[in-house]
PDB file of C-alpha atoms in Angstrom:
ATOM      1  CA  UNK A   1     -58.079  20.776  14.933  1.00 57.00           C
ATOM      2  CA  UNK A   2     -58.973  21.019  11.315  1.00 64.00           C
ATOM      3  CA  UNK A   3     -58.512  17.180   9.349  1.00 63.00           C
ATOM      4  CA  UNK A   4     -55.832  19.107   7.014  1.00 62.00           C
ATOM      5  CA  UNK A   5     -53.564  19.476  10.884  1.00 60.00           C
ATOM      6  CA  UNK A   6     -54.706  16.082  12.115  1.00 59.00           C
ATOM      7  CA  UNK A   7     -53.433  14.906   8.467  1.00 58.00           C
ATOM      8  CA  UNK A   8     -50.068  16.077   8.572  1.00 57.00           C
ATOM      9  CA  UNK A   9     -49.805  15.414  12.763  1.00 59.00           C
ATOM     10  CA  UNK A  10     -50.290  11.355  11.417  1.00 58.00           C
ATOM     11  CA  UNK A  11     -48.578  11.622   8.037  1.00 55.00           C
ATOM     12  CA  UNK A  12     -44.998   9.966   9.626  1.00 47.00           C
ATOM     13  CA  UNK A  13     -43.685  10.089   5.056  1.00 50.00           C
ATOM     14  CA  UNK A  14     -43.373  13.929   5.515  1.00 58.00           C
ATOM     15  CA  UNK A  15     -41.619  14.193   8.901  1.00 63.00           C
ATOM     16  CA  UNK A  16     -38.463  14.545   8.733  1.00 71.00           C
ATOM     17  CA  UNK A  17     -35.628  13.620  10.959  1.00 77.00           C
ATOM     18  CA  UNK A  18     -33.282   9.990  11.418  1.00 80.00           C
ATOM     19  CA  UNK A  19     -36.244   7.827  13.295  1.00 80.00           C
ATOM     20  CA  UNK A  20     -38.150   9.409  10.648  1.00 78.00           C
ATOM     21  CA  UNK A  21     -35.646   7.557   8.230  1.00 79.00           C
ATOM     22  CA  UNK A  22     -35.452   4.497  10.337  1.00 82.00           C
ATOM     23  CA  UNK A  23     -39.331   3.466  10.220  1.00 81.00           C
ATOM     24  CA  UNK A  24     -39.776   4.252   7.096  1.00 81.00           C
ATOM     25  CA  UNK A  25     -37.059   2.144   5.636  1.00 83.00           C
ATOM     26  CA  UNK A  26     -37.360  -0.957   8.053  1.00 87.00           C
ATOM     27  CA  UNK A  27     -40.073  -3.114   6.874  1.00 85.00           C
ATOM     28  CA  UNK A  28     -38.476  -2.974   3.467  1.00 85.00           C
ATOM     29  CA  UNK A  29     -34.876  -3.619   4.729  1.00 85.00           C
ATOM     30  CA  UNK A  30     -35.961  -6.305   6.865  1.00 89.00           C
ATOM     31  CA  UNK A  31     -38.245  -7.966   3.880  1.00 89.00           C
ATOM     32  CA  UNK A  32     -34.834  -7.618   1.882  1.00 88.00           C
ATOM     33  CA  UNK A  33     -32.930 -10.292   3.730  1.00 90.00           C
ATOM     34  CA  UNK A  34     -34.873 -13.219   2.762  1.00 90.00           C
ATOM     35  CA  UNK A  35     -34.211 -12.212  -1.276  1.00 91.00           C
ATOM     36  CA  UNK A  36     -30.808 -10.554  -0.819  1.00 92.00           C
ATOM     37  CA  UNK A  37     -29.598 -14.339   1.469  1.00 91.00           C
ATOM     38  CA  UNK A  38     -31.114 -16.048  -1.109  1.00 93.00           C
ATOM     39  CA  UNK A  39     -29.841 -14.673  -4.120  1.00 94.00           C
ATOM     40  CA  UNK A  40     -26.484 -14.761  -2.162  1.00 93.00           C
ATOM     41  CA  UNK A  41     -26.756 -18.311  -1.478  1.00 93.00           C
ATOM     42  CA  UNK A  42     -27.313 -18.973  -5.230  1.00 94.00           C
ATOM     43  CA  UNK A  43     -24.210 -17.598  -6.300  1.00 93.00           C
ATOM     44  CA  UNK A  44     -22.127 -19.094  -3.669  1.00 89.00           C
ATOM     45  CA  UNK A  45     -23.813 -22.159  -5.242  1.00 89.00           C
ATOM     46  CA  UNK A  46     -22.816 -21.435  -9.060  1.00 91.00           C
ATOM     47  CA  UNK A  47     -19.179 -20.501  -7.788  1.00 88.00           C
ATOM     48  CA  UNK A  48     -18.427 -23.822  -5.892  1.00 85.00           C
ATOM     49  CA  UNK A  49     -20.416 -25.861  -8.728  1.00 87.00           C
ATOM     50  CA  UNK A  50     -17.886 -24.371 -11.061  1.00 88.00           C
ATOM     51  CA  UNK A  51     -15.364 -23.733  -9.315  1.00 88.00           C
ATOM     52  CA  UNK A  52     -12.269 -25.010 -11.609  1.00 86.00           C
ATOM     53  CA  UNK A  53     -13.463 -22.174 -13.620  1.00 88.00           C
ATOM     54  CA  UNK A  54     -13.433 -19.387 -11.228  1.00 89.00           C
ATOM     55  CA  UNK A  55     -10.301 -20.694  -9.492  1.00 90.00           C
ATOM     56  CA  UNK A  56      -7.878 -18.944 -11.593  1.00 92.00           C
ATOM     57  CA  UNK A  57      -9.591 -15.754 -11.695  1.00 92.00           C
ATOM     58  CA  UNK A  58     -10.404 -15.229  -7.957  1.00 90.00           C
ATOM     59  CA  UNK A  59      -6.282 -16.230  -7.525  1.00 91.00           C
ATOM     60  CA  UNK A  60      -5.737 -13.306 -10.176  1.00 94.00           C
ATOM     61  CA  UNK A  61      -7.881 -10.895  -8.437  1.00 93.00           C
ATOM     62  CA  UNK A  62      -6.064 -12.091  -4.924  1.00 90.00           C
ATOM     63  CA  UNK A  63      -2.733 -11.321  -6.512  1.00 94.00           C
ATOM     64  CA  UNK A  64      -4.474  -7.533  -7.639  1.00 94.00           C
ATOM     65  CA  UNK A  65      -5.521  -6.998  -4.121  1.00 91.00           C
ATOM     66  CA  UNK A  66      -2.084  -8.133  -2.472  1.00 89.00           C
ATOM     67  CA  UNK A  67      -0.821  -5.588  -4.983  1.00 93.00           C
ATOM     68  CA  UNK A  68      -2.599  -2.934  -3.537  1.00 92.00           C
ATOM     69  CA  UNK A  69      -2.699  -3.356  -0.192  1.00 90.00           C
ATOM     70  CA  UNK A  70       0.716  -4.620   0.174  1.00 89.00           C
ATOM     71  CA  UNK A  71       1.712  -1.150  -1.811  1.00 91.00           C
ATOM     72  CA  UNK A  72      -0.784   0.801   0.229  1.00 88.00           C
ATOM     73  CA  UNK A  73       0.727  -0.732   3.742  1.00 87.00           C
ATOM     74  CA  UNK A  74       5.025  -0.126   1.904  1.00 88.00           C
ATOM     75  CA  UNK A  75       4.424   3.634   1.586  1.00 87.00           C
ATOM     76  CA  UNK A  76       2.496   4.311   4.492  1.00 86.00           C
ATOM     77  CA  UNK A  77       5.746   2.715   7.020  1.00 86.00           C
ATOM     78  CA  UNK A  78       7.916   4.232   4.554  1.00 86.00           C
ATOM     79  CA  UNK A  79       6.673   7.132   5.297  1.00 84.00           C
ATOM     80  CA  UNK A  80       6.379   7.209   8.957  1.00 84.00           C
ATOM     81  CA  UNK A  81       9.526   5.491   9.053  1.00 84.00           C
ATOM     82  CA  UNK A  82      10.753   8.576   6.886  1.00 85.00           C
ATOM     83  CA  UNK A  83       9.048  10.458   9.313  1.00 83.00           C
ATOM     84  CA  UNK A  84      10.693   9.518  12.351  1.00 83.00           C
ATOM     85  CA  UNK A  85      14.370   8.198  11.287  1.00 84.00           C
ATOM     86  CA  UNK A  86      14.792  10.681   8.902  1.00 80.00           C
ATOM     87  CA  UNK A  87      18.838  10.447   8.664  1.00 82.00           C
ATOM     88  CA  UNK A  88      18.461   6.380   8.747  1.00 84.00           C
ATOM     89  CA  UNK A  89      20.955   5.601   5.775  1.00 83.00           C
ATOM     90  CA  UNK A  90      18.482   3.936   3.633  1.00 83.00           C
ATOM     91  CA  UNK A  91      15.350   6.090   4.210  1.00 82.00           C
ATOM     92  CA  UNK A  92      17.411   9.140   3.039  1.00 83.00           C
ATOM     93  CA  UNK A  93      16.205  10.827  -0.113  1.00 83.00           C
ATOM     94  CA  UNK A  94      20.052   9.604  -2.078  1.00 84.00           C
ATOM     95  CA  UNK A  95      19.007   5.732  -1.553  1.00 85.00           C
ATOM     96  CA  UNK A  96      15.043   5.977  -2.123  1.00 85.00           C
ATOM     97  CA  UNK A  97      14.983   4.304  -5.746  1.00 88.00           C
ATOM     98  CA  UNK A  98      16.772   1.281  -4.635  1.00 90.00           C
ATOM     99  CA  UNK A  99      14.308   1.231  -1.327  1.00 88.00           C
ATOM    100  CA  UNK A 100      11.619   1.379  -3.633  1.00 89.00           C
ATOM    101  CA  UNK A 101      13.205  -1.468  -5.934  1.00 93.00           C
ATOM    102  CA  UNK A 102      13.558  -3.812  -2.977  1.00 93.00           C
ATOM    103  CA  UNK A 103      10.175  -2.935  -1.109  1.00 91.00           C
ATOM    104  CA  UNK A 104       8.480  -3.594  -4.867  1.00 94.00           C
ATOM    105  CA  UNK A 105      10.016  -6.499  -4.953  1.00 96.00           C
ATOM    106  CA  UNK A 106       9.102  -8.008  -1.304  1.00 94.00           C
ATOM    107  CA  UNK A 107       5.418  -6.700  -2.580  1.00 94.00           C
ATOM    108  CA  UNK A 108       5.336  -8.036  -5.517  1.00 95.00           C
ATOM    109  CA  UNK A 109       6.817 -12.040  -3.976  1.00 95.00           C
ATOM    110  CA  UNK A 110       4.334 -11.790  -0.736  1.00 92.00           C
ATOM    111  CA  UNK A 111       1.316 -11.189  -3.106  1.00 91.00           C
ATOM    112  CA  UNK A 112       2.582 -14.428  -5.308  1.00 94.00           C
ATOM    113  CA  UNK A 113       2.825 -16.180  -2.430  1.00 91.00           C
ATOM    114  CA  UNK A 114      -0.817 -15.022  -1.501  1.00 88.00           C
ATOM    115  CA  UNK A 115      -1.833 -15.317  -4.249  1.00 91.00           C
ATOM    116  CA  UNK A 116      -0.713 -19.243  -4.671  1.00 91.00           C
ATOM    117  CA  UNK A 117      -2.009 -20.320  -1.400  1.00 87.00           C
ATOM    118  CA  UNK A 118      -5.157 -19.127  -2.287  1.00 86.00           C
ATOM    119  CA  UNK A 119      -5.163 -20.645  -5.978  1.00 89.00           C
ATOM    120  CA  UNK A 120      -4.246 -23.888  -4.068  1.00 86.00           C
ATOM    121  CA  UNK A 121      -7.097 -23.261  -1.163  1.00 83.00           C
ATOM    122  CA  UNK A 122      -9.725 -22.746  -4.067  1.00 84.00           C
ATOM    123  CA  UNK A 123      -8.510 -26.988  -5.536  1.00 84.00           C
ATOM    124  CA  UNK A 124     -11.252 -29.274  -4.005  1.00 82.00           C
ATOM    125  CA  UNK A 125     -15.143 -27.978  -3.582  1.00 81.00           C
ATOM    126  CA  UNK A 126     -15.748 -30.784  -0.897  1.00 83.00           C
ATOM    127  CA  UNK A 127     -13.309 -28.560   1.570  1.00 80.00           C
ATOM    128  CA  UNK A 128     -15.408 -25.245   1.530  1.00 79.00           C
ATOM    129  CA  UNK A 129     -15.968 -23.850   2.958  1.00 77.00           C
ATOM    130  CA  UNK A 130     -13.219 -24.399   6.041  1.00 76.00           C
ATOM    131  CA  UNK A 131     -11.938 -22.327   8.735  1.00 79.00           C
ATOM    132  CA  UNK A 132      -8.221 -21.239   7.875  1.00 75.00           C
ATOM    133  CA  UNK A 133     -10.493 -19.536   4.314  1.00 74.00           C
ATOM    134  CA  UNK A 134     -12.828 -18.147   6.784  1.00 79.00           C
ATOM    135  CA  UNK A 135     -10.966 -16.521   9.196  1.00 82.00           C
ATOM    136  CA  UNK A 136      -7.660 -14.916   6.710  1.00 76.00           C
ATOM    137  CA  UNK A 137     -11.333 -13.461   5.175  1.00 77.00           C
ATOM    138  CA  UNK A 138     -11.923 -11.770   8.098  1.00 84.00           C
ATOM    139  CA  UNK A 139      -8.126 -11.190   8.740  1.00 83.00           C
ATOM    140  CA  UNK A 140      -8.016  -9.734   5.336  1.00 79.00           C
ATOM    141  CA  UNK A 141     -10.841  -7.452   5.758  1.00 80.00           C
ATOM    142  CA  UNK A 142      -9.436  -6.105   9.541  1.00 85.00           C
ATOM    143  CA  UNK A 143      -6.042  -5.571   8.083  1.00 83.00           C
ATOM    144  CA  UNK A 144      -6.739  -2.130   6.163  1.00 80.00           C
ATOM    145  CA  UNK A 145      -9.259  -0.835   8.830  1.00 83.00           C
ATOM    146  CA  UNK A 146      -6.608  -1.788  12.059  1.00 87.00           C
ATOM    147  CA  UNK A 147      -3.363  -0.167   9.070  1.00 84.00           C
ATOM    148  CA  UNK A 148      -5.656   3.144   8.488  1.00 83.00           C
ATOM    149  CA  UNK A 149      -6.032   3.987  12.237  1.00 85.00           C
ATOM    150  CA  UNK A 150      -3.452   3.150  13.375  1.00 86.00           C
ATOM    151  CA  UNK A 151      -1.560   5.362  10.273  1.00 82.00           C
ATOM    152  CA  UNK A 152      -4.352   7.829  11.153  1.00 80.00           C
ATOM    153  CA  UNK A 153      -2.695   8.512  14.646  1.00 81.00           C
ATOM    154  CA  UNK A 154       1.303   7.978  14.004  1.00 78.00           C
ATOM    155  CA  UNK A 155       0.765  10.529  10.845  1.00 75.00           C
ATOM    156  CA  UNK A 156      -1.618  12.391  13.036  1.00 71.00           C
ATOM    157  CA  UNK A 157       0.840  14.244  14.728  1.00 49.00           C
ATOM    158  CA  UNK A 158       2.272  16.162  11.376  1.00 48.00           C
ATOM    159  CA  UNK A 159      -0.868  17.522  10.308  1.00 44.00           C
ATOM    160  CA  UNK A 160      -1.230  20.596  12.115  1.00 47.00           C
ATOM    161  CA  UNK A 161       1.776  21.007  10.518  1.00 50.00           C
ATOM    162  CA  UNK A 162       0.639  24.929   8.176  1.00 53.00           C
ATOM    163  CA  UNK A 163       2.704  24.083   5.184  1.00 54.00           C
ATOM    164  CA  UNK A 164       1.401  20.635   4.777  1.00 56.00           C
ATOM    165  CA  UNK A 165      -2.274  20.129   3.440  1.00 60.00           C
ATOM    166  CA  UNK A 166      -3.951  16.766   4.790  1.00 59.00           C
ATOM    167  CA  UNK A 167      -4.682  14.755   2.124  1.00 63.00           C
ATOM    168  CA  UNK A 168      -0.474  15.090   1.467  1.00 63.00           C
ATOM    169  CA  UNK A 169      -0.569  16.731  -1.452  1.00 70.00           C
ATOM    170  CA  UNK A 170       1.223  20.368  -0.738  1.00 72.00           C
ATOM    171  CA  UNK A 171       0.213  24.409  -0.987  1.00 73.00           C
ATOM    172  CA  UNK A 172      -0.264  26.187  -3.584  1.00 72.00           C
ATOM    173  CA  UNK A 173       2.581  28.766  -3.839  1.00 73.00           C
ATOM    174  CA  UNK A 174       1.656  32.138  -2.395  1.00 73.00           C
ATOM    175  CA  UNK A 175       0.270  34.838  -4.486  1.00 72.00           C
ATOM    176  CA  UNK A 176       2.939  37.525  -5.784  1.00 72.00           C
ATOM    177  CA  UNK A 177       2.329  40.834  -4.939  1.00 74.00           C
ATOM    178  CA  UNK A 178      -0.766  42.070  -6.659  1.00 69.00           C
ATOM    179  CA  UNK A 179      -2.374  38.876  -6.859  1.00 69.00           C
ATOM    180  CA  UNK A 180      -4.971  37.251  -5.545  1.00 67.00           C
ATOM    181  CA  UNK A 181      -5.424  33.202  -5.383  1.00 61.00           C
ATOM    182  CA  UNK A 182      -8.857  32.174  -5.666  1.00 61.00           C
ATOM    183  CA  UNK A 183      -9.879  28.138  -4.886  1.00 57.00           C
TER     184      UNK A 183
END
């Protein structure tokens, strides 16, 4: 066996595939765990030490996050309800603006209460970390993931229709006589 052939056999970085990628990145990833952990601990200590200054900003971010997540959830619930019960009074087209206004008022109210609880929860750095804050954070991360799976199943039945794209936008109109449409 030639030296060149032996060198290419032993040269792992030139290999392709998942196993080669794992071998290449395992040691750097393990080596990066401690420095990343140290950086996170220092950032957390800085934020806790200056909690009074960060408290309002974190609460505003909680309000914005609540608005986004609650709006997304409400729109998905409205869409599922409209598909399941198209002739229910509040879901008819003529009532859409009223439902939208009431829904937005509820979303703003719920998001404000969530942000207020966040603001109050950050009132004393001696109380951090605490179990309710940690559990609330885990639940807040899990909710969009679980809801996306649920709504994917509920709305997945409808994605087979030929008159709607997967992303929800309508299909372009069919080409007229003598016209061709190319994406």
